[in-house]
Tab-separated table of C-alpha atoms in Angstrom:
chain	number	residue	atom	x	y	z
A	1	MET	CA	131.141	97.556	165.654
A	2	PRO	CA	128.112	99.834	166.275
A	3	MET	CA	125.673	100.055	163.424
A	4	PRO	CA	125.096	103.422	161.747
A	5	LYS	CA	122.561	105.480	163.565
A	6	LYS	CA	120.362	105.941	160.538
A	7	PHE	CA	119.153	102.311	160.897
A	8	PHE	CA	117.809	103.040	164.358
A	9	GLN	CA	116.496	106.525	163.844
A	10	ALA	CA	112.913	106.691	165.041
A	11	ARG	CA	110.219	108.435	163.072
A	12	SER	CA	108.082	111.122	164.536
A	13	GLN	CA	105.243	110.073	166.851
A	14	SER	CA	102.645	111.341	164.409
A	15	ASN	CA	103.475	108.531	161.890
A	16	SER	CA	103.124	105.585	164.327
A	17	PRO	CA	99.386	104.913	163.703
A	18	ASN	CA	99.954	104.745	159.962
A	19	ARG	CA	102.865	102.392	160.504
A	20	SER	CA	100.764	100.059	162.616
A	21	ILE	CA	98.005	99.945	160.027
A	22	LEU	CA	100.542	99.186	157.306
A	23	GLN	CA	102.005	96.310	159.335
A	24	VAL	CA	98.580	94.790	159.909
A	25	LEU	CA	97.759	95.022	156.212
A	26	CYS	CA	101.037	93.350	155.290
A	27	ILE	CA	100.370	90.499	157.709
A	28	LEU	CA	96.835	89.995	156.337
A	29	ILE	CA	98.071	90.016	152.751
A	30	GLY	CA	100.744	87.481	153.646
A	31	ILE	CA	98.280	85.136	155.341
A	32	THR	CA	95.861	85.432	152.413
A	33	GLY	CA	98.625	84.587	149.956
A	34	VAL	CA	99.630	81.471	151.893
A	35	LEU	CA	96.022	80.263	152.060
A	36	LEU	CA	95.491	80.810	148.325
A	37	PHE	CA	98.696	78.893	147.577
A	38	ILE	CA	97.608	75.933	149.719
A	39	ILE	CA	94.172	75.869	148.039
A	40	ALA	CA	95.710	76.033	144.556
A	41	VAL	CA	98.097	73.159	145.276
A	42	SER	CA	95.314	71.037	146.772
A	43	ARG	CA	93.035	71.615	143.793
A	44	GLY	CA	95.857	70.794	141.423
A	45	ARG	CA	96.464	67.474	143.142
A	46	ILE	CA	92.788	66.584	143.179
A	47	GLY	CA	92.392	67.563	139.534
A	48	ALA	CA	95.368	65.502	138.503
A	49	GLU	CA	94.063	62.465	140.366
A	50	SER	CA	90.607	62.807	138.850
A	51	LYS	CA	91.967	63.142	135.319
A	52	CYS	CA	94.290	60.159	135.519
A	53	LYS	CA	94.664	57.994	138.587
A	54	TYR	CA	97.649	56.256	137.010
A	55	GLY	CA	99.793	59.281	136.176
A	56	LYS	CA	100.543	58.533	132.516
A	57	PRO	CA	97.577	56.899	130.741
A	58	LEU	CA	98.005	53.830	128.573
A	59	SER	CA	94.717	54.141	126.701
A	60	VAL	CA	94.635	56.343	123.634
A	61	SER	CA	92.053	57.416	121.084
A	62	VAL	CA	93.196	57.666	117.468
A	63	VAL	CA	91.479	60.063	115.073
A	64	TRP	CA	92.295	60.046	111.376
A	65	ASP	CA	92.768	63.015	109.082
A	66	LYS	CA	90.964	62.504	105.785
A	67	SER	CA	93.291	63.683	103.074
A	68	ASP	CA	92.290	66.180	100.409
A	69	GLY	CA	94.249	64.343	97.741
A	70	SER	CA	97.549	66.076	98.313
A	71	SER	CA	98.935	63.057	100.161
A	72	GLY	CA	97.924	60.522	97.558
A	73	GLY	CA	94.473	59.844	98.941
A	74	SER	CA	95.589	58.003	102.067
A	75	ASP	CA	94.412	58.566	105.604
A	76	ARG	CA	97.041	59.545	108.117
A	77	LEU	CA	97.291	59.689	111.887
A	78	GLY	CA	95.986	63.076	112.927
A	79	PHE	CA	95.420	63.162	116.672
A	80	VAL	CA	96.129	60.952	119.644
A	81	SER	CA	94.079	61.659	122.760
A	82	GLY	CA	95.509	60.479	126.064
A	83	GLY	CA	99.084	60.105	124.875
A	84	ASP	CA	101.795	61.580	122.688
A	85	GLN	CA	102.663	60.682	119.118
A	86	LYS	CA	106.180	59.492	119.856
A	87	ARG	CA	106.442	55.831	118.824
A	88	ARG	CA	107.006	53.595	121.806
A	89	LYS	CA	109.587	50.837	121.423
A	90	VAL	CA	108.378	47.288	122.177
A	91	MET	CA	109.157	43.874	120.776
A	92	GLY	CA	105.525	43.132	119.985
A	93	PHE	CA	102.237	45.003	120.109
A	94	VAL	CA	99.186	42.786	120.672
A	95	GLY	CA	95.850	44.299	119.727
A	96	ILE	CA	92.945	42.363	121.226
A	97	GLN	CA	89.995	42.993	118.938
A	98	THR	CA	86.825	43.599	120.920
A	99	GLY	CA	83.382	45.175	120.565
A	100	PHE	CA	80.623	46.868	122.517
A	101	ALA	CA	78.844	43.548	123.165
A	102	SER	CA	82.005	41.965	124.601
A	103	VAL	CA	82.089	43.489	128.091
A	104	GLY	CA	81.834	40.023	129.626
A	105	ARG	CA	84.700	38.701	127.515
A	106	ARG	CA	86.956	41.565	128.603
A	107	LYS	CA	86.083	40.876	132.249
A	108	ALA	CA	86.988	37.214	131.770
A	109	LEU	CA	90.318	38.111	130.165
A	110	ARG	CA	91.193	40.494	133.016
A	111	LYS	CA	90.463	37.720	135.509
A	112	THR	CA	92.741	35.255	133.721
A	113	TRP	CA	95.818	35.805	131.549
A	114	MET	CA	95.590	39.588	131.034
A	115	PRO	CA	96.345	41.927	133.979
A	116	SER	CA	93.466	44.108	135.133
A	117	ASP	CA	95.495	47.084	136.347
A	118	HIS	CA	97.949	49.610	134.964
A	119	GLN	CA	100.895	48.321	136.991
A	120	GLY	CA	100.185	44.725	135.990
A	121	LEU	CA	100.161	45.617	132.307
A	122	GLN	CA	103.481	47.400	132.719
A	123	ARG	CA	105.016	44.421	134.541
A	124	LEU	CA	103.824	42.092	131.773
A	125	GLU	CA	105.344	44.385	129.162
A	126	ASP	CA	108.637	44.535	131.047
A	127	ALA	CA	108.741	40.735	131.404
A	128	THR	CA	107.749	39.808	127.836
A	129	GLY	CA	108.425	42.858	125.680
A	130	LEU	CA	104.761	42.763	124.627
A	131	ALA	CA	102.269	45.599	125.006
A	132	PHE	CA	98.600	44.574	125.180
A	133	ARG	CA	95.584	46.783	124.447
A	134	PHE	CA	91.928	46.195	123.630
A	135	ILE	CA	91.082	47.552	120.170
A	136	ILE	CA	87.623	49.029	119.698
A	137	GLY	CA	85.893	51.411	117.310
A	138	LYS	CA	83.030	53.813	117.918
A	139	THR	CA	79.231	53.764	117.813
A	140	SER	CA	76.452	56.308	117.471
A	141	ASP	CA	74.825	54.882	120.606
A	142	ALA	CA	75.576	57.508	123.258
A	143	SER	CA	74.881	55.156	126.186
A	144	LYS	CA	77.348	52.556	124.875
A	145	MET	CA	80.016	55.215	124.377
A	146	ALA	CA	79.417	56.464	127.921
A	147	GLU	CA	79.857	52.946	129.308
A	148	LEU	CA	83.044	52.532	127.274
A	149	ARG	CA	84.470	55.756	128.687
A	150	LYS	CA	83.817	54.466	132.204
A	151	GLU	CA	85.609	51.212	131.402
A	152	VAL	CA	88.540	53.102	129.902
A	153	GLU	CA	88.763	55.262	133.031
A	154	GLU	CA	88.722	52.197	135.281
A	155	TYR	CA	91.124	49.884	133.443
A	156	ASP	CA	93.152	52.105	131.084
A	157	ASP	CA	93.849	49.326	128.561
A	158	PHE	CA	92.276	50.477	125.284
A	159	LEU	CA	93.268	51.755	121.879
A	160	MET	CA	90.174	53.387	120.396
A	161	LEU	CA	89.827	53.773	116.637
A	162	ASP	CA	87.928	56.427	114.727
A	163	ILE	CA	85.938	53.828	112.807
A	164	VAL	CA	82.406	52.503	113.283
A	165	GLU	CA	82.392	49.210	115.180
A	166	GLU	CA	80.481	46.808	112.932
A	167	TYR	CA	81.005	43.096	112.256
A	168	SER	CA	80.612	43.484	108.497
A	169	LYS	CA	83.390	46.102	108.538
A	170	LEU	CA	86.031	43.984	110.302
A	171	PRO	CA	88.492	44.135	107.369
A	172	TYR	CA	88.389	47.947	107.559
A	173	LYS	CA	88.857	47.875	111.328
A	174	THR	CA	91.794	45.494	110.967
A	175	LEU	CA	93.544	47.796	108.509
A	176	ALA	CA	92.868	50.780	110.785
A	177	PHE	CA	94.306	48.788	113.703
A	178	PHE	CA	97.575	48.014	111.929
A	179	LYS	CA	97.962	51.623	110.800
A	180	ALA	CA	97.272	53.004	114.285
A	181	ALA	CA	99.507	50.442	115.986
A	182	TYR	CA	102.359	51.227	113.582
A	183	ALA	CA	101.956	54.960	114.199
A	184	LEU	CA	102.028	54.540	117.975
A	185	TYR	CA	104.491	51.668	118.496
A	186	ASP	CA	107.917	50.905	117.071
A	187	SER	CA	107.497	47.145	117.211
A	188	GLU	CA	109.127	44.135	115.585
A	189	PHE	CA	105.759	42.378	115.306
A	190	TYR	CA	102.133	43.509	115.349
A	191	VAL	CA	99.742	40.832	116.577
A	192	LYS	CA	96.035	40.723	115.905
A	193	ALA	CA	94.176	38.622	118.496
A	194	ASP	CA	90.510	38.077	119.286
A	195	ASP	CA	88.999	38.505	122.746
A	196	ASP	CA	87.827	34.884	122.953
A	197	ILE	CA	91.138	32.971	123.041
A	198	TYR	CA	93.252	31.825	125.996
A	199	LEU	CA	96.762	33.144	125.485
A	200	ARG	CA	100.162	32.501	127.047
A	201	PRO	CA	102.005	35.839	126.665
A	202	ASP	CA	105.326	34.355	127.818
A	203	ARG	CA	105.322	31.749	125.048
A	204	LEU	CA	104.110	34.238	122.452
A	205	SER	CA	107.072	36.433	123.397
A	206	LEU	CA	109.534	33.597	122.761
A	207	LEU	CA	107.926	32.848	119.386
A	208	LEU	CA	108.189	36.456	118.219
A	209	ALA	CA	111.781	36.767	119.483
A	210	LYS	CA	112.966	33.823	117.388
A	211	GLU	CA	115.699	34.516	114.828
A	212	ARG	CA	114.381	34.760	111.261
A	213	THR	CA	116.175	35.147	107.958
A	214	HIS	CA	113.165	36.743	106.250
A	215	SER	CA	112.252	40.269	107.378
A	216	GLN	CA	108.730	40.057	105.961
A	217	THR	CA	106.887	37.468	108.025
A	218	TYR	CA	103.226	36.451	108.105
A	219	LEU	CA	102.923	34.282	111.207
A	220	GLY	CA	99.891	32.230	112.130
A	221	CYS	CA	98.095	28.919	112.096
A	222	MET	CA	97.746	28.476	108.340
A	223	LYS	CA	94.811	26.876	106.571
A	224	LYS	CA	92.976	26.409	103.315
A	225	GLY	CA	89.303	25.702	102.890
A	226	PRO	CA	86.233	25.875	100.661
A	227	VAL	CA	84.836	29.209	99.523
A	228	PHE	CA	81.252	29.618	100.735
A	229	THR	CA	79.046	31.026	97.994
A	230	ASP	CA	75.699	30.370	99.693
A	231	PRO	CA	74.318	33.651	101.163
A	232	LYS	CA	72.614	31.666	103.936
A	233	LEU	CA	75.936	30.509	105.399
A	234	LYS	CA	77.852	32.451	108.074
A	235	TRP	CA	81.089	32.680	106.101
A	236	TYR	CA	79.407	33.677	102.846
A	237	GLU	CA	81.788	35.443	100.470
A	238	PRO	CA	80.057	37.755	97.929
A	239	LEU	CA	83.276	37.898	95.882
A	240	GLY	CA	83.558	34.125	95.795
A	241	TYR	CA	83.411	34.093	92.005
A	242	MET	CA	86.877	35.699	92.025
A	243	LEU	CA	88.367	33.064	94.295
A	244	GLY	CA	87.269	29.749	92.851
A	245	LYS	CA	86.279	26.791	94.981
A	246	GLU	CA	89.087	26.892	97.539
A	247	TYR	CA	90.742	29.672	99.514
A	248	PHE	CA	94.462	30.315	99.215
A	249	LEU	CA	96.776	29.695	102.180
A	250	HIS	CA	96.055	32.147	104.993
A	251	ALA	CA	96.083	32.299	108.795
A	252	TYR	CA	93.132	31.543	111.026
A	253	GLY	CA	91.548	34.766	112.240
A	254	PRO	CA	91.696	34.383	116.066
A	255	ILE	CA	95.420	35.225	116.182
A	256	TYR	CA	98.170	36.037	113.700
A	257	ALA	CA	101.154	38.394	113.488
A	258	LEU	CA	102.774	40.591	110.857
A	259	SER	CA	106.377	41.740	111.037
A	260	ALA	CA	107.220	45.449	111.016
A	261	ASP	CA	108.301	45.433	107.358
A	262	VAL	CA	104.964	43.980	106.298
A	263	VAL	CA	102.925	46.486	108.315
A	264	SER	CA	104.996	49.402	107.043
A	265	SER	CA	104.050	48.378	103.501
A	266	LEU	CA	100.356	48.301	104.443
A	267	VAL	CA	100.633	51.726	106.048
A	268	ALA	CA	102.221	53.204	102.926
A	269	LEU	CA	99.359	52.173	100.631
A	270	ARG	CA	96.136	54.070	100.128
A	271	ASN	CA	93.087	52.620	101.859
A	272	ASP	CA	91.040	52.511	98.660
A	273	SER	CA	93.735	50.485	96.889
A	274	PHE	CA	92.974	47.387	98.997
A	275	ARG	CA	90.386	44.831	97.960
A	276	MET	CA	88.177	43.992	100.933
A	277	PHE	CA	86.663	40.532	101.116
A	278	SER	CA	83.816	39.695	103.465
A	279	ASN	CA	86.019	37.858	105.970
A	280	GLU	CA	88.879	39.646	107.700
A	281	ASP	CA	91.294	36.693	107.789
A	282	VAL	CA	90.785	36.047	104.065
A	283	THR	CA	91.296	39.751	103.340
A	284	ILE	CA	94.652	39.818	105.152
A	285	GLY	CA	95.656	36.568	103.443
A	286	ALA	CA	94.884	38.068	100.036
A	287	TRP	CA	97.089	41.072	100.754
A	288	MET	CA	99.886	38.748	101.839
A	289	LEU	CA	99.705	36.956	98.481
A	290	ALA	CA	100.565	40.223	96.777
A	291	MET	CA	103.604	40.737	99.004
A	292	ASN	CA	106.866	38.852	99.224
A	293	VAL	CA	106.169	37.487	102.695
A	294	ASN	CA	107.192	34.258	104.346
A	295	HIS	CA	104.138	32.278	105.464
A	296	GLU	CA	105.221	30.869	108.831
A	297	ASP	CA	102.841	28.168	110.042
A	298	ASN	CA	102.774	27.503	113.788
A	299	ARG	CA	100.182	25.057	115.127
A	300	GLN	CA	100.773	26.161	118.734
A	301	LEU	CA	98.652	29.203	117.891
A	302	CYS	CA	95.547	27.051	117.369
A	303	GLN	CA	95.500	24.369	120.046
A	304	PRO	CA	92.160	22.975	121.297
A	305	GLU	CA	93.576	22.413	124.796
A	306	CYS	CA	96.452	23.573	126.959
A	307	THR	CA	99.711	21.682	126.527
A	308	ALA	CA	103.341	22.166	127.518
A	309	THR	CA	103.906	24.184	124.322
A	310	SER	CA	100.512	25.718	123.464
A	311	ILE	CA	100.499	29.473	122.902
A	312	ALA	CA	96.865	30.166	122.012
A	313	VAL	CA	93.989	27.871	122.969
A	314	TRP	CA	90.546	27.933	121.379
A	315	ASP	CA	87.888	25.485	120.289
A	316	ILE	CA	89.164	24.768	116.773
A	317	PRO	CA	87.403	23.816	114.520
A	318	LYS	CA	84.102	23.917	116.396
A	319	CYS	CA	84.217	27.670	117.059
A	320	SER	CA	86.324	30.548	115.753
A	321	GLY	CA	87.535	31.132	119.289
A	322	LEU	CA	86.417	29.609	122.566
A	323	CYS	CA	82.842	28.392	122.630
A	324	ASN	CA	81.107	30.278	125.463
A	325	PRO	CA	84.333	32.225	126.141
A	326	GLU	CA	83.223	34.003	129.319
A	327	LYS	CA	82.828	30.662	131.084
A	328	LYS	CA	85.498	28.635	129.278
A	329	MET	CA	88.207	31.250	129.880
A	330	LEU	CA	87.785	30.975	133.659
A	331	GLU	CA	87.700	27.176	133.525
A	332	LEU	CA	90.937	26.986	131.558
A	333	HIS	CA	92.696	29.365	133.922
A	334	LYS	CA	92.041	27.024	136.838
A	335	LEU	CA	93.971	24.260	135.095
A	336	GLU	CA	97.643	23.983	135.984
A	337	SER	CA	98.431	23.018	132.396
A	338	CYS	CA	97.060	26.377	131.241
A	339	ALA	CA	98.056	28.942	133.843
A	340	SER	CA	100.916	27.429	135.864
A	341	SER	CA	102.930	25.276	133.478
A	342	PRO	CA	106.501	26.410	132.679
A	343	THR	CA	107.174	28.695	129.741
A	344	LEU	CA	109.372	26.031	128.180
A	345	PRO	CA	108.625	22.298	128.381
A	346	SER	CA	110.810	20.281	130.751
A	347	ASP	CA	113.179	17.594	129.526
A	348	GLU	CA	110.656	14.983	130.653
A	349	ASP	CA	108.028	16.460	128.314
A	350	GLU	CA	110.288	16.307	125.277
């Protein structure tokens, strides 16, 4: 069928130059638009890669809102940088306590039992149900903060707290850690670990997954010991007069775990309602005395050498962790009994 003539009707000759100019302009505008689109897409890809080479970052920075009294005087989670505030479900969250002077320790850990890359951390979490992050505070030293930011960008395995990193303030950091971990992770257990122990994540996973009749669990390598009242000693306790001659039962500091019910109770209380002792492990132990918790003693969390059942290895009682950890960590990892032994002991070992 012939098309209507109006579609083929030519315009007068006098309009042809204008038509040609219009066509050229349209072509130029089209080419310019395509080029701008290509440039925009390229810049977007480059920007995304420079901001986060892993896609979704694992490291987060937690900042606390200081209440004005309307919330009962407690601090609350205010802002999470590098992530969202939706609680992530895991079986256990392991916070490896570290500091600005522990760069070498973190390098040793990443060369041994802890993965050094984003994908490795995710595979470990998938295999064990445990999420691992280094826990660190802040400092007024700009150069140290700059170096930390570089390390975070490279490894993406930190949880940064809005609290000054200082040895004498470890009880405060520990409380801030549990509150931040609870806000970010929906976990059955929250584990505090130091950066100078050799750990078997697979065996720790089995320990945490064990059936328990008590929902409030304080899990660790339990001890008692003398209260040091001499200011010249390392473990001097200024509040020793309140404690007597011997400490109450509490877990060694290098590694211990609190169940979700216990941590939720800590989170609900005001910060200034806690008594802080000089030593972090004693402080946690004192809080546990005030709660109806089950003290679960497990000696596999404080073994001096790797065995078929050891979970955490450190130089007890000589050091509160591994002596010379940067060197010892690498030495232990070369041993088959440490790095390559089965998760569960064989029948021959029993």
